[in-house]
PDB file of C-alpha atoms (C1' of nucleotides) in Angstrom:
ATOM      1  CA  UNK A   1     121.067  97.220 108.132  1.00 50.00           C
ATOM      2  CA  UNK A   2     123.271  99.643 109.107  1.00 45.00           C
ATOM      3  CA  UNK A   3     125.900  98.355 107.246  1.00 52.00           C
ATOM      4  CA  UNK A   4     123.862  98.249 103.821  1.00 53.00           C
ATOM      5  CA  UNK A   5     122.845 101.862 104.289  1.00 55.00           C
ATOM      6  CA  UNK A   6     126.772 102.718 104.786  1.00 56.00           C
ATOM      7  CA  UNK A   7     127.158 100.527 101.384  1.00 60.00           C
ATOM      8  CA  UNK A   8     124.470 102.514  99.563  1.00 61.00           C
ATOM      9  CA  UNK A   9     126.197 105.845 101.184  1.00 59.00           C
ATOM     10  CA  UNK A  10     129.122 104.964  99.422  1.00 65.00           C
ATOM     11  CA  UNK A  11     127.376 104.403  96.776  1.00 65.00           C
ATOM     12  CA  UNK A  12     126.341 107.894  96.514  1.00 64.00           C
ATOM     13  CA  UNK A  13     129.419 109.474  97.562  1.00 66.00           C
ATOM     14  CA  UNK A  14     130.835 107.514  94.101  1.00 69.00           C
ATOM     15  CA  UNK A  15     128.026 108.980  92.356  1.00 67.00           C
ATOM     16  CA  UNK A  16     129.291 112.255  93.371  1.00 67.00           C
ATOM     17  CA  UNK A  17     132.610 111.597  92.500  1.00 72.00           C
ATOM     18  CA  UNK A  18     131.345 110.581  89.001  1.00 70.00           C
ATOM     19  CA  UNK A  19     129.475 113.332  88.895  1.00 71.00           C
ATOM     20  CA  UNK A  20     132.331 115.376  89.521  1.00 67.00           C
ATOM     21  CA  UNK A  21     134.684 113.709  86.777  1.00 68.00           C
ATOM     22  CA  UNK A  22     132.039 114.511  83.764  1.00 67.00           C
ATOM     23  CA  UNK A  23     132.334 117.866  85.010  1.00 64.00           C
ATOM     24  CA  UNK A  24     135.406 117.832  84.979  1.00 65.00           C
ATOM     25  CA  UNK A  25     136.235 115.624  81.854  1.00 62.00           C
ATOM     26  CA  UNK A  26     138.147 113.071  82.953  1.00 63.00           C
ATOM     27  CA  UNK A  27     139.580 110.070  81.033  1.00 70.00           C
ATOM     28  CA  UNK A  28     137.045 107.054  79.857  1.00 70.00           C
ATOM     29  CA  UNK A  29     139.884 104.779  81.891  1.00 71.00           C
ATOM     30  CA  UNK A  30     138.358 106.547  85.389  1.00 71.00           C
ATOM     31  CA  UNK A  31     134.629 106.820  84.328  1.00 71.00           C
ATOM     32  CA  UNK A  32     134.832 103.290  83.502  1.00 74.00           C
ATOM     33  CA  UNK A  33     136.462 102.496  87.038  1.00 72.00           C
ATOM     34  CA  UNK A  34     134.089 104.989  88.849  1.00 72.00           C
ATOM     35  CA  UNK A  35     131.150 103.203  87.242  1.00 72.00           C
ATOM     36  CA  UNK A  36     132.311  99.726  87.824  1.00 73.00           C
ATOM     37  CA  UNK A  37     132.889 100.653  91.722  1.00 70.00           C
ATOM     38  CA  UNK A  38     129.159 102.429  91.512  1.00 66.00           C
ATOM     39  CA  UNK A  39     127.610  98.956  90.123  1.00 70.00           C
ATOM     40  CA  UNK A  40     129.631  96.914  92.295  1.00 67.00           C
ATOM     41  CA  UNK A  41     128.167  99.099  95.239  1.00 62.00           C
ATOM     42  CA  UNK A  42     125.100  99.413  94.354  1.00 66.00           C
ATOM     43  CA  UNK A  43     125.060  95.605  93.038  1.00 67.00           C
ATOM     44  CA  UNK A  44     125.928  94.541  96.673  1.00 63.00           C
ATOM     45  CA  UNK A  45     122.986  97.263  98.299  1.00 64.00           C
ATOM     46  CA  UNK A  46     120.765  95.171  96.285  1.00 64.00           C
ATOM     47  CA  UNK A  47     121.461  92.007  96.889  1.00 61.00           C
ATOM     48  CA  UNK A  48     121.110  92.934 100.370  1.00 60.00           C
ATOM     49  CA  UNK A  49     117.795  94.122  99.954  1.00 58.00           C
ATOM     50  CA  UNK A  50     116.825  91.445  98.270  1.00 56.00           C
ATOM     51  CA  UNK A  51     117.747  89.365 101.398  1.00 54.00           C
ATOM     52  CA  UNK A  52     115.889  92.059 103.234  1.00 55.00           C
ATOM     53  CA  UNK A  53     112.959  92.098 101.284  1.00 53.00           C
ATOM     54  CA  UNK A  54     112.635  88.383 101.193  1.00 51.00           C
ATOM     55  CA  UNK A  55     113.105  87.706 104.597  1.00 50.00           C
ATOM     56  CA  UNK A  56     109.683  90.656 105.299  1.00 50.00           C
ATOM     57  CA  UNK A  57     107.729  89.215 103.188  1.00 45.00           C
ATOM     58  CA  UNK A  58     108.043  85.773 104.151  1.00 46.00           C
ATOM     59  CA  UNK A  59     107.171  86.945 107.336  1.00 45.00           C
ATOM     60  CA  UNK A  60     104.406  88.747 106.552  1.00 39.00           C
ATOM     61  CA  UNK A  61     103.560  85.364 104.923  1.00 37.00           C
ATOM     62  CA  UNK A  62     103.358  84.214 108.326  1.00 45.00           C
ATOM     63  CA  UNK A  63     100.817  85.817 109.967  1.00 41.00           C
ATOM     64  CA  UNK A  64      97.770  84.041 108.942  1.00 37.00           C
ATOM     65  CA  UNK A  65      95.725  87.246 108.572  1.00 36.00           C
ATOM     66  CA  UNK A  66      97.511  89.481 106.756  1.00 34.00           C
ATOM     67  CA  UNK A  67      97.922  89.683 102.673  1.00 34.00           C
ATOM     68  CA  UNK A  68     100.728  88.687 101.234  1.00 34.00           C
ATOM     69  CA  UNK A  69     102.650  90.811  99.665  1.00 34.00           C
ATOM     70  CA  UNK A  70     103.697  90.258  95.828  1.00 36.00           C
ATOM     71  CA  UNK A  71     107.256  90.740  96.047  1.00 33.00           C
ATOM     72  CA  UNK A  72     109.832  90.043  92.824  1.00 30.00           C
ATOM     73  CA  UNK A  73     112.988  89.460  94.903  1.00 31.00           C
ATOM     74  CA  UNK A  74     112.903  86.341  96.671  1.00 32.00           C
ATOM     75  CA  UNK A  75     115.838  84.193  94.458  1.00 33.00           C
ATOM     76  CA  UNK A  76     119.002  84.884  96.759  1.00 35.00           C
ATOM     77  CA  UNK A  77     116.896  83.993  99.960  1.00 39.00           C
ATOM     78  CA  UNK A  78     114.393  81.681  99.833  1.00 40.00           C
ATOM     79  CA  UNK A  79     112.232  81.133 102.725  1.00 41.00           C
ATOM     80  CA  UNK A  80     110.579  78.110 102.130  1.00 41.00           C
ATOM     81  CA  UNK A  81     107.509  77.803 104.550  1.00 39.00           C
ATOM     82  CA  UNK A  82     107.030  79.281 107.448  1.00 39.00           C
ATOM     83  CA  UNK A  83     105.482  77.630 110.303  1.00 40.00           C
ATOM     84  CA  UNK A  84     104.321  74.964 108.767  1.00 38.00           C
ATOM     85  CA  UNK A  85     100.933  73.786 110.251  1.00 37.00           C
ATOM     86  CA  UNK A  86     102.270  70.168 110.281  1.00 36.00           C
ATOM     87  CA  UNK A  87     105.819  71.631 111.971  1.00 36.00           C
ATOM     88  CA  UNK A  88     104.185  73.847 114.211  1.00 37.00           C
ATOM     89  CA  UNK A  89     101.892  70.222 115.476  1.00 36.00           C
ATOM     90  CA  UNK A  90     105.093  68.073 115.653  1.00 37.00           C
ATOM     91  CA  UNK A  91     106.723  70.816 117.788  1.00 35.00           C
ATOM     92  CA  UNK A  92     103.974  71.215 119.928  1.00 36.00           C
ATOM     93  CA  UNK A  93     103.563  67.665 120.542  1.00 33.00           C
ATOM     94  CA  UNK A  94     107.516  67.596 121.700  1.00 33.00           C
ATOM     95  CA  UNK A  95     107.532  70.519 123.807  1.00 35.00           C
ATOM     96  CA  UNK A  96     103.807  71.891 124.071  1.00 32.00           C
ATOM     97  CA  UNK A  97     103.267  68.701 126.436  1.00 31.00           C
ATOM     98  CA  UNK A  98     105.848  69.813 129.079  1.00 32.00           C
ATOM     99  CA  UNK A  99     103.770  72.658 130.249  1.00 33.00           C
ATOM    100  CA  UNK A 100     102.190  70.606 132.941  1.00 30.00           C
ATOM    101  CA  UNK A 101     101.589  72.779 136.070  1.00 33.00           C
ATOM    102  CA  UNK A 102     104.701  72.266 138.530  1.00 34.00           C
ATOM    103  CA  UNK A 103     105.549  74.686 141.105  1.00 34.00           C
ATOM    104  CA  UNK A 104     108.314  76.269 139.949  1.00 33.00           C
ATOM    105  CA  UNK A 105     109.781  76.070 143.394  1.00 36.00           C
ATOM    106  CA  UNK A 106     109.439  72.768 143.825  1.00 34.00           C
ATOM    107  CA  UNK A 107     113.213  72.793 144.542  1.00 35.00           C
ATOM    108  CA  UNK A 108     115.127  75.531 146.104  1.00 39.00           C
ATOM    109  CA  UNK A 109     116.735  76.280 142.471  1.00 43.00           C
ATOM    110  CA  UNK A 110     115.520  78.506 139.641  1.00 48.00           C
ATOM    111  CA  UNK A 111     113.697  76.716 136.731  1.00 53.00           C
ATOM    112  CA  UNK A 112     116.543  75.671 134.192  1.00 55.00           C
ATOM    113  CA  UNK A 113     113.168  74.062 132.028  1.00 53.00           C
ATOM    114  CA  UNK A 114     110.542  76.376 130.804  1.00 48.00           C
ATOM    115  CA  UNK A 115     106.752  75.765 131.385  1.00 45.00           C
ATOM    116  CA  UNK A 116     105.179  77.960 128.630  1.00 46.00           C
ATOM    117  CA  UNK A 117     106.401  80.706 126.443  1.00 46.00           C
ATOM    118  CA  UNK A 118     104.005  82.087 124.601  1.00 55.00           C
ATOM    119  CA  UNK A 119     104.313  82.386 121.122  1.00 68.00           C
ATOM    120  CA  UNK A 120     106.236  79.686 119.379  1.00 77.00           C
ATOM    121  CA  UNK A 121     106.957  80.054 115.415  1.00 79.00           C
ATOM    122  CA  UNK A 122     109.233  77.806 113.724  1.00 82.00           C
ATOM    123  CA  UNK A 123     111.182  79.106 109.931  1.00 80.00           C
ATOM    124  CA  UNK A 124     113.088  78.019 107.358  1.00 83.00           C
ATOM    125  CA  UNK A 125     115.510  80.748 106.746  1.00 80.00           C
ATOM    126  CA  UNK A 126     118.283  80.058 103.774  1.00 76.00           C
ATOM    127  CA  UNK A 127     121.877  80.714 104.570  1.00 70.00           C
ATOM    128  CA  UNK A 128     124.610  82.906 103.126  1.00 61.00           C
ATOM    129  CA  UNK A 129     126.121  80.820 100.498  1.00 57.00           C
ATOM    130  CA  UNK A 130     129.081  82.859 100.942  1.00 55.00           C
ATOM    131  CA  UNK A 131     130.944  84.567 104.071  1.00 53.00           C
ATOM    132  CA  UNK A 132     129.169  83.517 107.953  1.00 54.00           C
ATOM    133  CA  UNK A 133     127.489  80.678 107.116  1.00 57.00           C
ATOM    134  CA  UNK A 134     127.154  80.092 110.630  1.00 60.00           C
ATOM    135  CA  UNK A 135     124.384  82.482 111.236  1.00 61.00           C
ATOM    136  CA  UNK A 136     121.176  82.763 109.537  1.00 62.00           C
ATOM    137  CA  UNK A 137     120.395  86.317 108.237  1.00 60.00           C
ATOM    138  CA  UNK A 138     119.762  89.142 110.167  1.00 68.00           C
ATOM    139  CA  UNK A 139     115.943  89.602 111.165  1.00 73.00           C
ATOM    140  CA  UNK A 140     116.501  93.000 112.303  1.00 73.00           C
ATOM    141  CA  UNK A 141     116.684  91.966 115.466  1.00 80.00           C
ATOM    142  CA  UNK A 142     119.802  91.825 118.006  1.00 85.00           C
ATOM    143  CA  UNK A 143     120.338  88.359 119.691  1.00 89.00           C
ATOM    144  CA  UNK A 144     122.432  87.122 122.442  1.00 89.00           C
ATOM    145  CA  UNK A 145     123.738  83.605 122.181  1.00 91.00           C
ATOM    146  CA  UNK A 146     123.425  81.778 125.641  1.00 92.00           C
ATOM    147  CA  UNK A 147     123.972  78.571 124.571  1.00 91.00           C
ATOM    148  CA  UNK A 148     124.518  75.528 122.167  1.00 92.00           C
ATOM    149  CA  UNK A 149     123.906  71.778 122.246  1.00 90.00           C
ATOM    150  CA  UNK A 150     124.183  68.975 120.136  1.00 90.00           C
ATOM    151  CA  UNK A 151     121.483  67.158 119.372  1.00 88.00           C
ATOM    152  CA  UNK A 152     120.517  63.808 119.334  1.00 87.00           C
ATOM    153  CA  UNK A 153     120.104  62.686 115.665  1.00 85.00           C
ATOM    154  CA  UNK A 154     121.571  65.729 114.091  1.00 86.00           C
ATOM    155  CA  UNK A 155     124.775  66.552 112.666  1.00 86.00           C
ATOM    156  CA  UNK A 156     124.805  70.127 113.328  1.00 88.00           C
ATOM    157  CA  UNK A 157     124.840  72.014 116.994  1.00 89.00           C
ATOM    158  CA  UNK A 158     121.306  73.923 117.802  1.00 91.00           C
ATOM    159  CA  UNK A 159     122.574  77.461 118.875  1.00 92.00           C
ATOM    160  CA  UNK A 160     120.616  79.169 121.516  1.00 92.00           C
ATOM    161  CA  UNK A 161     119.847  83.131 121.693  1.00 91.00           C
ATOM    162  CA  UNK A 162     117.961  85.378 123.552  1.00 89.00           C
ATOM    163  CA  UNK A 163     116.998  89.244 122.527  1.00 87.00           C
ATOM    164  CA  UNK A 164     120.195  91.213 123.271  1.00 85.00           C
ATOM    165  CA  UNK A 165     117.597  93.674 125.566  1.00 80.00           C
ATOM    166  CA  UNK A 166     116.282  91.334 127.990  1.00 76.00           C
ATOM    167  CA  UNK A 167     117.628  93.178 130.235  1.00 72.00           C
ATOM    168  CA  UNK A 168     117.055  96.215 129.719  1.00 72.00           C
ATOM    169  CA  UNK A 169     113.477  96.165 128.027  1.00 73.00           C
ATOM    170  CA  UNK A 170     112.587  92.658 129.967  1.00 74.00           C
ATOM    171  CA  UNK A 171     112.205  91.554 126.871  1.00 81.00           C
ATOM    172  CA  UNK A 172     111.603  87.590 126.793  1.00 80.00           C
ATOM    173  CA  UNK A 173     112.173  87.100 123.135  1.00 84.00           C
ATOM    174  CA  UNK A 174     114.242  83.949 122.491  1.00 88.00           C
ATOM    175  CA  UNK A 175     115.250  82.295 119.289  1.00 88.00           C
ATOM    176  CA  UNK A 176     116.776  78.650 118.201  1.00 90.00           C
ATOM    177  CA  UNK A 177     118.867  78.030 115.446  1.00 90.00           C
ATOM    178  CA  UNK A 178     119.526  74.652 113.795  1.00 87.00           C
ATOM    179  CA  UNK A 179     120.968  73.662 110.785  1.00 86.00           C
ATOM    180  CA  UNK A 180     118.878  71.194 109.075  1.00 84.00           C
ATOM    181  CA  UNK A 181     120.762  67.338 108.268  1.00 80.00           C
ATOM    182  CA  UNK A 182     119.491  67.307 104.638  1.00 79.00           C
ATOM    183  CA  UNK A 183     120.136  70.963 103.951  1.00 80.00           C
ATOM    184  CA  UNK A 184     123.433  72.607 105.777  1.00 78.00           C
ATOM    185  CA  UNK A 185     122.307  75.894 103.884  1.00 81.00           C
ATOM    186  CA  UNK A 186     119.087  75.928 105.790  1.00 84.00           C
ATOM    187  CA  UNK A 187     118.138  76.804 109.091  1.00 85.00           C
ATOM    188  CA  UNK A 188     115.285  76.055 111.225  1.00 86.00           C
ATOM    189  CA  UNK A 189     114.526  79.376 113.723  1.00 87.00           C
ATOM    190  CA  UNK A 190     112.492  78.778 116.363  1.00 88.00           C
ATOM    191  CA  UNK A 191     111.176  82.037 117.655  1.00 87.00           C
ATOM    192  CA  UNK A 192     109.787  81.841 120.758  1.00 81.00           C
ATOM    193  CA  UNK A 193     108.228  84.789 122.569  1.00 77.00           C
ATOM    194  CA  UNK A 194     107.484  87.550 121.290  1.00 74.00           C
ATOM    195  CA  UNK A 195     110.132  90.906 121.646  1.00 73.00           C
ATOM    196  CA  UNK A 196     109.093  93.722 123.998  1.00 72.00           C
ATOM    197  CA  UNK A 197     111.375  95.959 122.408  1.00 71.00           C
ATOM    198  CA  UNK A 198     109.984  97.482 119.946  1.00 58.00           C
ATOM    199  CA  UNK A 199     113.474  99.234 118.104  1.00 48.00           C
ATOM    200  CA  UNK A 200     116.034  98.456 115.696  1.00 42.00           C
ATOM    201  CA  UNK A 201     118.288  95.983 117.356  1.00 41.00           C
ATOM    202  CA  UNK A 202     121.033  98.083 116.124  1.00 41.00           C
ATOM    203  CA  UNK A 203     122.032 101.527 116.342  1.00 39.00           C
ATOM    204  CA  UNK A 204     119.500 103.493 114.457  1.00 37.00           C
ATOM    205  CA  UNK A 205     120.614 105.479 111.910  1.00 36.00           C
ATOM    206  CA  UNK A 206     119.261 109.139 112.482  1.00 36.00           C
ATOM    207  CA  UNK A 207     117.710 110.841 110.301  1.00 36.00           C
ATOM    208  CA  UNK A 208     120.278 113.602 111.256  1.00 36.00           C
ATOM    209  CA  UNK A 209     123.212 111.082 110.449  1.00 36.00           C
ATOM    210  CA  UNK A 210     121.169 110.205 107.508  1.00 35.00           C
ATOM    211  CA  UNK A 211     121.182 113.869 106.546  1.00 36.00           C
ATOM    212  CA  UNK A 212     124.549 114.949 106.787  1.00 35.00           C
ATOM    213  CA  UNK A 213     126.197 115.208 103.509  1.00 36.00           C
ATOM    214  CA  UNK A 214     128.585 116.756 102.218  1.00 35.00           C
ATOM    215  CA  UNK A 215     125.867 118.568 100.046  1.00 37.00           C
ATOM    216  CA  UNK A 216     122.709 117.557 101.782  1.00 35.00           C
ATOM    217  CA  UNK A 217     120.873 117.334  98.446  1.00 38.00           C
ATOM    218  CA  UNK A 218     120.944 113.556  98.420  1.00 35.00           C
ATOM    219  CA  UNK A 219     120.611 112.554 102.446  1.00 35.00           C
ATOM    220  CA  UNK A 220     116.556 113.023 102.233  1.00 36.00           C
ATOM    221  CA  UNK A 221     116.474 110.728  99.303  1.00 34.00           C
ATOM    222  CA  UNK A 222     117.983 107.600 101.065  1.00 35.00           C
ATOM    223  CA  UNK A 223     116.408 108.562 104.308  1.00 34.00           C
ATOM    224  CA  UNK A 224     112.994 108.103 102.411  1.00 37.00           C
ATOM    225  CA  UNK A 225     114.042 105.672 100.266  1.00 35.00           C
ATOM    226  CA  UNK A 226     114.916 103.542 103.635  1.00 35.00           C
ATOM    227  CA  UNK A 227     111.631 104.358 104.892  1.00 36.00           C
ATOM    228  CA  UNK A 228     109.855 103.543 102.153  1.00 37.00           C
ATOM    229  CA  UNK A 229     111.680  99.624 102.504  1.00 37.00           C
ATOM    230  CA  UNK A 230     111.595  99.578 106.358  1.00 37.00           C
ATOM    231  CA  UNK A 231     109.122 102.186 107.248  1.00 35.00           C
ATOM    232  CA  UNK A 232     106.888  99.727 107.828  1.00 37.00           C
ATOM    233  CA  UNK A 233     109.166  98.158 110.711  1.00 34.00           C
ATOM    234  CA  UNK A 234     106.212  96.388 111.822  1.00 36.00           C
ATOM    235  CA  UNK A 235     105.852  93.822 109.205  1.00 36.00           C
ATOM    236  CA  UNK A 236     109.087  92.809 109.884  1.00 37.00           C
ATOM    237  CA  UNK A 237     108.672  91.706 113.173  1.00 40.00           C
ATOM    238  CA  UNK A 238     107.694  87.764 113.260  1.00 37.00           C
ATOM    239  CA  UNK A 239     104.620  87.946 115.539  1.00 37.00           C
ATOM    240  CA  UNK A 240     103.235  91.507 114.372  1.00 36.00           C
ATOM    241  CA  UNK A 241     103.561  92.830 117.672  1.00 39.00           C
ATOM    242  CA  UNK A 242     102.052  96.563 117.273  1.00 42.00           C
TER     243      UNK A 242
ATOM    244  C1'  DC B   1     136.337  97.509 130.304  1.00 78.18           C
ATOM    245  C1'  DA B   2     131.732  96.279 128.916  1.00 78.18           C
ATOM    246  C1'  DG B   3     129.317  93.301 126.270  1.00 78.18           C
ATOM    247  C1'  DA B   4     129.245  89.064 123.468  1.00 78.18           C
ATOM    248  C1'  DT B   5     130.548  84.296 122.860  1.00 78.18           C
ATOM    249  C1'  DT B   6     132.069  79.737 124.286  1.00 78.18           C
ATOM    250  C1'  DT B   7     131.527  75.767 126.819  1.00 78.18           C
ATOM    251  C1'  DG B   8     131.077  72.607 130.636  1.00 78.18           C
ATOM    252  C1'  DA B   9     127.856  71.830 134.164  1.00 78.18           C
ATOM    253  C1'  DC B  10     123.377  71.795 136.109  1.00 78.18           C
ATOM    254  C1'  DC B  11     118.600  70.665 136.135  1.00 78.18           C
ATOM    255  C1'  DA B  12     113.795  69.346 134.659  1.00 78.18           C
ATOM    256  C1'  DG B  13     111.040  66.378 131.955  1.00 78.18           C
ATOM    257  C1'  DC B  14     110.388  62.082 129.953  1.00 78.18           C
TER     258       DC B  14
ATOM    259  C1'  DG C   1     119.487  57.621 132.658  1.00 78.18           C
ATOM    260  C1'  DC C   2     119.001  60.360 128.553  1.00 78.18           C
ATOM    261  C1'  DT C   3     118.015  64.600 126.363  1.00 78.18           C
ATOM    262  C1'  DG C   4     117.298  69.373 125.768  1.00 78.18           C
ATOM    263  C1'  DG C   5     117.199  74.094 127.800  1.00 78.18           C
ATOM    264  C1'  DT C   6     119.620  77.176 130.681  1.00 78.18           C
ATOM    265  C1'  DC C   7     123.209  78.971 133.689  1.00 78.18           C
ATOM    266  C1'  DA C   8     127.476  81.030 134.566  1.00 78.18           C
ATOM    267  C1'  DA C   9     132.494  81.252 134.598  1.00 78.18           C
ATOM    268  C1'  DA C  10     136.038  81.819 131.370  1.00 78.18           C
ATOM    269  C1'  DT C  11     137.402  83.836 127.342  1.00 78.18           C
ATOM    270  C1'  DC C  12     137.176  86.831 123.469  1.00 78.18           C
ATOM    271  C1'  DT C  13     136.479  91.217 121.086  1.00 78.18           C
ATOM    272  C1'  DG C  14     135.867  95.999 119.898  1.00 78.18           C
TER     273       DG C  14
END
DNA sequence: CAGATTTGACCAGC
DNA sequence: GCTGGTCAAATCTG
């Protein structure tokens, strides 16, 4: 997030520059390059978005009660279903089961297993194509990684991660990611738990950051214009925690 | 040096 | 005993 916002900074800061060079009536050879550098900028902003926006609304998608969202954008990431019904039932049959009342104490050891944890929501997510493949897409959320196994029957290692803030906000939000056999550009994210902390995962850009330009004219405009996509940081989050 | 990642080991459930 | 989830020491990284 914070890196798009830096991209579409740049972005502006070109437009600036371009700006500048009418002014000052430079050669077609550097408006051409200044507007190829602009598009390619701007090009990349979007495509991020588009990720962005994609990976929202197929969220929003996922909470049974809430509209979804007509959206244009959803070709470079496509989130197939989310949660399932039928996906949802098969994993609750495999792990739902285990939540059979057993002090936790029963030895002198902590519980390694766990008994029941809440929320559970299962997603498709598409991966890059191109750069970390190993990693779904950011969901605006920081994670940990705390483990990885392999699994029985498939080819790829299930990565384990837990919210970067358990810590610090207790949070108990915790997150598995699996490639799937037939699709190595899919993933399967189990979210389980729902996130306590309420933030951007990363460091939030302020709106004073966001504001300081060389000019100033232009900082409001992307400071609104990121508001206007993520405003709404809510929808984002996978169990619509207020 | 603090925080993240890796990875082998441990443990609970089946 | 096998499997999956977690721990924690070692290692890496910014």
């Amino acid at each position: 997030m914070e890196e798009m916002m830096s991209v579409i900074f740049n972005g502006i800061n070109l437009v600036k520059e371009l700006e500048f060079s009418l002014s000052t009536q430079e050669s077609l050879e550097s408006l051409s390059n200044s507007l190829g550098s602009i598009s390619t900028l701007f090009g990349d902003a979007n495509e991020r978005l588009k990720i962005l926006l994609g990976r929202r609304n197929a969220l929003i998608l996922n909470q049974p009660e809430s509209k979804p969202v007509p959206v244009s954008s959803l070709d470079q990431v496509m989130i197939h279903q989310i949660v399932e019904h039928g996906l949802m039932d098969d994993y609750k049959l495999g792990q739902g089961v285990m939540q059979g009342v057993k002090s936790i104490d029963s030895k002198t050891s902590r519980p390694r297993r766990r008994k029941k944890d809440g929320e559970i929501e299962t997603v498709l997510v598409a991966a890059a194509r191109m750069g970390n493949m190993d990693t779904p897409p950011d969901d605006n959320y920081t994670w940990r990684k705390y483990g990885q196994k392999e699994i029985l029957g498939s080819k790829f290692p299930r990565a384990y991660y837990r919210c970067t803030h358990e810590k610090l906000y207790k949070c108990p939000a915790k997150k598995q990611v699996q490639r799937l056999d037939e699709d190595p550009y899919t993933f399967c994210v189990t979210y389980r738990s729902s996130h306590t902390c309420h933030f951007f995962t990363t460091s939030p850009i302020s709106s004073t950051a966001a504001t300081e330009t060389t000019d100033g004219h232009y900082g409001s405009t992307v400071v609104n214009m990121a508001e206007a996509l993520f405003g709404n940081i809510d929808s984002v989050n996978p169990f619509g925690e207020p």
